[in-house]
mmCIF file of C-alpha atoms in Angstrom:
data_model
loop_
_atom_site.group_PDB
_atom_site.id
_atom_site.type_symbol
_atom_site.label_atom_id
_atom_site.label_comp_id
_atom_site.label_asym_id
_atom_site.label_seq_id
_atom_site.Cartn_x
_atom_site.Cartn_y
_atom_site.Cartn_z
ATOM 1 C CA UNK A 12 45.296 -60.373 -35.551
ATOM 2 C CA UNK A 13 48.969 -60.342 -35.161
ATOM 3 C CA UNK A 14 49.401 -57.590 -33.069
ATOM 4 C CA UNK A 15 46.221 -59.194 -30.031
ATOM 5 C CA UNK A 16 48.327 -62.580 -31.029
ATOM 6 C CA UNK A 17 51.499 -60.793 -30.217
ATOM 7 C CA UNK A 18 50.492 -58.963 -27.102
ATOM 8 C CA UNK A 19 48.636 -62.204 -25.540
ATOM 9 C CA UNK A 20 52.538 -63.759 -26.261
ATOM 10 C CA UNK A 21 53.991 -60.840 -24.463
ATOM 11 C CA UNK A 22 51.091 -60.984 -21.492
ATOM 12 C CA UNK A 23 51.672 -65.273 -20.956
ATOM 13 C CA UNK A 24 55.097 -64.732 -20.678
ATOM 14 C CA UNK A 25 55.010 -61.784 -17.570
ATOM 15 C CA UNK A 26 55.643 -62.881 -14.253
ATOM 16 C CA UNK A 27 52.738 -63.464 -11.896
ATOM 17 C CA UNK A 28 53.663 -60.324 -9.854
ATOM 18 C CA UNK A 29 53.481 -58.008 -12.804
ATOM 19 C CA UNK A 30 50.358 -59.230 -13.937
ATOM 20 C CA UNK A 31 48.534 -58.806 -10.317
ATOM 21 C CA UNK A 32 50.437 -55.596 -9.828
ATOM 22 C CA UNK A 33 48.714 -54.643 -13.364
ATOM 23 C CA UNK A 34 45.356 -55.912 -12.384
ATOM 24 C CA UNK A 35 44.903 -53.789 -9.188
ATOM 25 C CA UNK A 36 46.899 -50.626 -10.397
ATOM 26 C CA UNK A 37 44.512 -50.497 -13.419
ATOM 27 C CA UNK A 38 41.206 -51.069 -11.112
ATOM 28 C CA UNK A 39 42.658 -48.692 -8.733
ATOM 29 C CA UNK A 40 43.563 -46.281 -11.504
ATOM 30 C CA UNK A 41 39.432 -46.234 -12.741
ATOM 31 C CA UNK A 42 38.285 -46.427 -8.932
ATOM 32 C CA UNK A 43 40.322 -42.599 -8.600
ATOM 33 C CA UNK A 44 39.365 -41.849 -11.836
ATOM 34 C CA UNK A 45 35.503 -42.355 -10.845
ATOM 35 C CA UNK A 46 35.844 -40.656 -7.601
ATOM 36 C CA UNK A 47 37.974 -37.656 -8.968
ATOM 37 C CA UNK A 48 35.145 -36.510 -11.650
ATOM 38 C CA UNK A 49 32.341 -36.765 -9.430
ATOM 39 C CA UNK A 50 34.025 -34.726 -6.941
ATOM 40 C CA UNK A 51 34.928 -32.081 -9.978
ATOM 41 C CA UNK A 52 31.255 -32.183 -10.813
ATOM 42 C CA UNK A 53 30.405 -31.523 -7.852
ATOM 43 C CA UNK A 54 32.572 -28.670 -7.076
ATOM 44 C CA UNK A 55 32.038 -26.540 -10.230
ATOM 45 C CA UNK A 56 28.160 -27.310 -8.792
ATOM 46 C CA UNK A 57 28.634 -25.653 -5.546
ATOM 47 C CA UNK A 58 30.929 -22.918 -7.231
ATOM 48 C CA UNK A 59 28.293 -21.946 -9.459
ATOM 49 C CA UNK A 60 25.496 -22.170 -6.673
ATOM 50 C CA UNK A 61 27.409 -20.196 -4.492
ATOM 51 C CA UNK A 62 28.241 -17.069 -7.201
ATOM 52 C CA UNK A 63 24.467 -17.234 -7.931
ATOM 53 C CA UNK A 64 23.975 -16.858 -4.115
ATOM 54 C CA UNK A 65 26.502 -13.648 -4.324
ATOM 55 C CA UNK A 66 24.705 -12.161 -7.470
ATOM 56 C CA UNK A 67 20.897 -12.385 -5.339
ATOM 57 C CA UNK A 68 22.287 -11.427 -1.828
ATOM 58 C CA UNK A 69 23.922 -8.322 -3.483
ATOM 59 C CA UNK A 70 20.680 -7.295 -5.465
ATOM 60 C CA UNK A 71 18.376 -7.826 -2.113
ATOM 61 C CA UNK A 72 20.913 -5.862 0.158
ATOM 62 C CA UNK A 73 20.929 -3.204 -2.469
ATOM 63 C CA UNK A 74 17.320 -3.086 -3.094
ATOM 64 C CA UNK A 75 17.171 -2.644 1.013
ATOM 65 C CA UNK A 76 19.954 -0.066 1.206
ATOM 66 C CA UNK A 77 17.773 2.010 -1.652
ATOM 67 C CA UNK A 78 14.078 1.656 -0.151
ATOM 68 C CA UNK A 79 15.475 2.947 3.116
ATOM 69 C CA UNK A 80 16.925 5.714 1.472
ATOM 70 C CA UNK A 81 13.535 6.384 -0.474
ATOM 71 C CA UNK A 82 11.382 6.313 3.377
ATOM 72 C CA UNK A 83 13.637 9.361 3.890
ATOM 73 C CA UNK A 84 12.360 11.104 1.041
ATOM 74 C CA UNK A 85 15.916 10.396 -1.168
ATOM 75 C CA UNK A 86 15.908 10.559 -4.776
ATOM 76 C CA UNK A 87 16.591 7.145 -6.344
ATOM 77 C CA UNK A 88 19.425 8.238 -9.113
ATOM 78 C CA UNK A 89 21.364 10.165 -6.276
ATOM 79 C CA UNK A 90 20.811 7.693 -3.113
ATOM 80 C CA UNK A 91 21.790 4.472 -5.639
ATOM 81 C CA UNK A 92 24.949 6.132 -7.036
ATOM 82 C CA UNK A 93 25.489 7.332 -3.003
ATOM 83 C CA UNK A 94 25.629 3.734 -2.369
ATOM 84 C CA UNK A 95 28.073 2.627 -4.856
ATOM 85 C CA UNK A 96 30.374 5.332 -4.440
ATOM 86 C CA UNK A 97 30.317 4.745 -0.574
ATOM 87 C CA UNK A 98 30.632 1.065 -0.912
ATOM 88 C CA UNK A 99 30.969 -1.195 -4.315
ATOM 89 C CA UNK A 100 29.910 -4.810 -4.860
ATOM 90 C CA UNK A 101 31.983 -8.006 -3.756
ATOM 91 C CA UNK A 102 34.764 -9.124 -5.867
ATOM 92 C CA UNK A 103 34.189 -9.688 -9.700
ATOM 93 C CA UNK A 104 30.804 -8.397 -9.524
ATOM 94 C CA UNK A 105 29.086 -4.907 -11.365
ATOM 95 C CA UNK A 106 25.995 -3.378 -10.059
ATOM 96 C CA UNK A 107 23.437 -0.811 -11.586
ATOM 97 C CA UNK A 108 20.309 0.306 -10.770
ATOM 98 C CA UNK A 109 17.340 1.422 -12.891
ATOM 99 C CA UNK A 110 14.100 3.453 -12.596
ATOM 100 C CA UNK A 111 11.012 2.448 -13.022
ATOM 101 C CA UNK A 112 10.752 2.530 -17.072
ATOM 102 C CA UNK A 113 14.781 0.547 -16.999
ATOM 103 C CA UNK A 114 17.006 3.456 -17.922
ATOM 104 C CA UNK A 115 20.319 3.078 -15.940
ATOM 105 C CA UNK A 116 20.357 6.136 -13.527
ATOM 106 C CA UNK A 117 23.588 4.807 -11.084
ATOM 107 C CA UNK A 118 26.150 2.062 -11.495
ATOM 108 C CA UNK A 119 29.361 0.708 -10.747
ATOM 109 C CA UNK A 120 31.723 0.717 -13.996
ATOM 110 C CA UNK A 121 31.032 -2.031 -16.243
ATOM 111 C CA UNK A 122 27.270 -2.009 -14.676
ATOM 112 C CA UNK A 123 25.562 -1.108 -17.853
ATOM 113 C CA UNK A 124 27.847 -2.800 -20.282
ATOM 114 C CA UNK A 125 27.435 -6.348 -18.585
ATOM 115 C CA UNK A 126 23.495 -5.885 -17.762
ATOM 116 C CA UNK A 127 22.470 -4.470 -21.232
ATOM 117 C CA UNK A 128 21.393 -8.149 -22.780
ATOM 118 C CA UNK A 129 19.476 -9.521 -20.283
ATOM 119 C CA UNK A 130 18.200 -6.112 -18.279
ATOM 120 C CA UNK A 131 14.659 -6.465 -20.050
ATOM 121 C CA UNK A 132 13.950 -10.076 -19.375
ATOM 122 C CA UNK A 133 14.783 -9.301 -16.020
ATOM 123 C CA UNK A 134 12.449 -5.908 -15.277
ATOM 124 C CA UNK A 135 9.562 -7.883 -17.313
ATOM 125 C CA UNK A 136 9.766 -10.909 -14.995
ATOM 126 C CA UNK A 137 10.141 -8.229 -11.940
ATOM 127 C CA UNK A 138 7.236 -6.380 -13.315
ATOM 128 C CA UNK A 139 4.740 -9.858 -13.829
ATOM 129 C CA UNK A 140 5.425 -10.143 -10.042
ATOM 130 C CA UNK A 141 8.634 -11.947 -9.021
ATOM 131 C CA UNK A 142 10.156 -11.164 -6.063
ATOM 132 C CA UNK A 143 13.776 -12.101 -8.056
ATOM 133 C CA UNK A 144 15.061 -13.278 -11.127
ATOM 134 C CA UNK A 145 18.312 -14.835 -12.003
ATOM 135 C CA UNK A 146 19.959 -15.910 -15.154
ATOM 136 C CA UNK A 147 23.436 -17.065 -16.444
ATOM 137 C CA UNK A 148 24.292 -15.065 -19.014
ATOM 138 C CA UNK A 149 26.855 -16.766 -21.129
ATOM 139 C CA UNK A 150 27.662 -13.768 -23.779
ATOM 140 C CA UNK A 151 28.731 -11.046 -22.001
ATOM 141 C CA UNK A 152 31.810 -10.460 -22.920
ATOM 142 C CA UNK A 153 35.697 -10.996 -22.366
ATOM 143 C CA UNK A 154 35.055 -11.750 -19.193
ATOM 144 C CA UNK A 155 32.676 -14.816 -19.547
ATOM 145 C CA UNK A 156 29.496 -15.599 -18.149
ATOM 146 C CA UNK A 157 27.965 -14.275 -15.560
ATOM 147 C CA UNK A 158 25.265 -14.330 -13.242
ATOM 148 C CA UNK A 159 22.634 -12.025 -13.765
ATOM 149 C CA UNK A 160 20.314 -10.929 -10.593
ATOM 150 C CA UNK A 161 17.924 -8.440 -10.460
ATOM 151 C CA UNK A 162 15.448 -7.366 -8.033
ATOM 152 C CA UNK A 163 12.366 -4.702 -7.564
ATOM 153 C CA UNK A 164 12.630 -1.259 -5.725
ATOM 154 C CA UNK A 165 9.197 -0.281 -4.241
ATOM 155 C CA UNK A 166 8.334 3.171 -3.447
ATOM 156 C CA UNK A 167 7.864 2.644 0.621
ATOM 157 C CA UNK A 168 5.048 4.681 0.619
ATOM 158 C CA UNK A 169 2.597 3.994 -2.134
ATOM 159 C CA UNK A 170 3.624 0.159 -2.798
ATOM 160 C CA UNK A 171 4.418 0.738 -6.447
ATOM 161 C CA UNK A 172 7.645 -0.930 -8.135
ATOM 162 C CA UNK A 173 10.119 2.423 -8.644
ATOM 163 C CA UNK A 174 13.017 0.649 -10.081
ATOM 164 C CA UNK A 175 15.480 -2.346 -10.179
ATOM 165 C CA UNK A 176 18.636 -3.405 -8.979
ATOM 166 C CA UNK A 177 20.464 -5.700 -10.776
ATOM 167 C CA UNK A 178 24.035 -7.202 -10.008
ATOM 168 C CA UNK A 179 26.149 -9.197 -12.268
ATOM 169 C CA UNK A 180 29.075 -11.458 -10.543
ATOM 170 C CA UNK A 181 31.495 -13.211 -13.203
ATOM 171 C CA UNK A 182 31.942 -16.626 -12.779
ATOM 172 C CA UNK A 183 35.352 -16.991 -14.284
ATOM 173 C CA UNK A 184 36.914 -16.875 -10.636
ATOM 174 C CA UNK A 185 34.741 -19.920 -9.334
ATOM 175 C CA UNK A 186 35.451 -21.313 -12.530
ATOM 176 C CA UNK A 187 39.716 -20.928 -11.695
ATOM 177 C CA UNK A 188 38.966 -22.445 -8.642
ATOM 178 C CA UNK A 189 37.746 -25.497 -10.138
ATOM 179 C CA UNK A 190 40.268 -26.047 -12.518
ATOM 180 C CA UNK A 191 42.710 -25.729 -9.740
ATOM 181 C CA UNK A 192 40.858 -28.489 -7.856
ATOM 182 C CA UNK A 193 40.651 -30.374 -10.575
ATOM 183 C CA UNK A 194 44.184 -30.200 -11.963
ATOM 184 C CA UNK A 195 45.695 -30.671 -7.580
ATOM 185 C CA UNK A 196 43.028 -34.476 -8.092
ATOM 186 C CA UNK A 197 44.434 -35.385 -11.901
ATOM 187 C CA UNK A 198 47.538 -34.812 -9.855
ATOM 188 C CA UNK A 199 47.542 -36.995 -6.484
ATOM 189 C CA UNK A 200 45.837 -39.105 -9.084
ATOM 190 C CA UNK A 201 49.063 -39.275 -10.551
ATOM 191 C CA UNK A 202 51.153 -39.707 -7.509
ATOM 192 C CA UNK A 203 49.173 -42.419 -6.099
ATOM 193 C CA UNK A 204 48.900 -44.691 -9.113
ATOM 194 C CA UNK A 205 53.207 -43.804 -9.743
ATOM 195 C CA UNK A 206 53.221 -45.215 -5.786
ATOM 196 C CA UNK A 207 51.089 -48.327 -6.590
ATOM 197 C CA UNK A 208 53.131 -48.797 -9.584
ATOM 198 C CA UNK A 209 56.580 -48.807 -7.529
ATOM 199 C CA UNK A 210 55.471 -50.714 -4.212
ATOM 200 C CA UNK A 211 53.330 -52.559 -6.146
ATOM 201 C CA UNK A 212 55.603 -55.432 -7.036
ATOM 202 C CA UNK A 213 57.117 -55.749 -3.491
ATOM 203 C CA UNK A 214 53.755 -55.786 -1.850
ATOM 204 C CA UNK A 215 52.935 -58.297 -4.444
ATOM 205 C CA UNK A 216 56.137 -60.425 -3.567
ATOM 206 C CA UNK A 217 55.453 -60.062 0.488
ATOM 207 C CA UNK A 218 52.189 -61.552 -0.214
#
């Protein structure tokens, strides 16, 4: 083809430095490349592990906060919404809590709206006898997805499940803080091949 036949012209008749400077800027260019997306894959791993840790640490401290406040004889509806009005979840997260038969009777605001399409999955895993169930939830809203805990309330004294708590944390801000990790490594990717590119040909030339 004339343009390969014109490009293999232009390639013979480059010096020897540019060519080697070529060579190892374009295997140093893929080497970054390589090492930049695993470390953004594994970043936006951790980030999500560590919301879903949020979401099930908040559920089990609230379930504990509640079944403390049920050994001293509390009411459920009026101990939960106690608790959130005392002290509301982390960051970016919405909490609500339910009685036994899943009607909302406290929340933080948003609770129920962010909740509603996943609550029943959630109180029928609870209910078939796990200790807690989590789930991304990736239509909830404007805000994006989030992850969905929920765990069981039992009555102190007779054993017997007497509601749920269930937390939601969005993930959008882990999410901005791999995009910003990714976007400072696309960057010093950037910088370090513009480097190799400029002391390239004088390192080549020393040699």
């Amino acid at each position: 083809m004339p343009v390969l036949a014109a490009l293999r012209r232009r390639w013979a008749s480059v010096s020897l430095t540019a060519r080697l400077t070529t060579w190892y800027v374009g295997l140093l260019a893929l080497m970054l490349i390589g090492v930049g997306t695993m470390v953004y894959v594994s970043l936006g791993r951790v980030a999500t592990a560590g919301t879903v840790l949020v979401a099930e640490q908040t559920s089990n401290q609230i379930r504990q906060q509640l079944e403390a406040a049920l050994t001293a004889h509390q009411v459920l509806a009026v101990a939960a919404q106690a608790l959130f009005d005392s002290q509301g979840p982390p960051p970016g997260a919405v909490a609500s809590v339910a009685d036994v038969t899943g009607s909302v009777v406290a929340g933080t605001s948003g609770s129920s709206v962010a909740l509603q399409t996943v609550r029943s999955e959630g109180m029928d895993a609870v209910r078939a006898g796990s200790a807690n169930w989590i789930a991304v939830n990736a239509d909830a809203g404007g805000d994006g997805p989030v992850v969905i805990s929920v765990s069981p309330i039992v009555d102190p004294f007779t054993g017997s499940l007497t509601g749920f708590a269930q937390v939601s944390v969005a993930v959008a801000q882990s999410e901005l803080v791999v995009r910003t990790a990714g976007l400072l490594l696309a960057a010093s990717t950037g910088v370090v091949l513009l480097l190799a590119v400029l002391v390239g040909p004088w390192v080549t030339r020393l040699g």
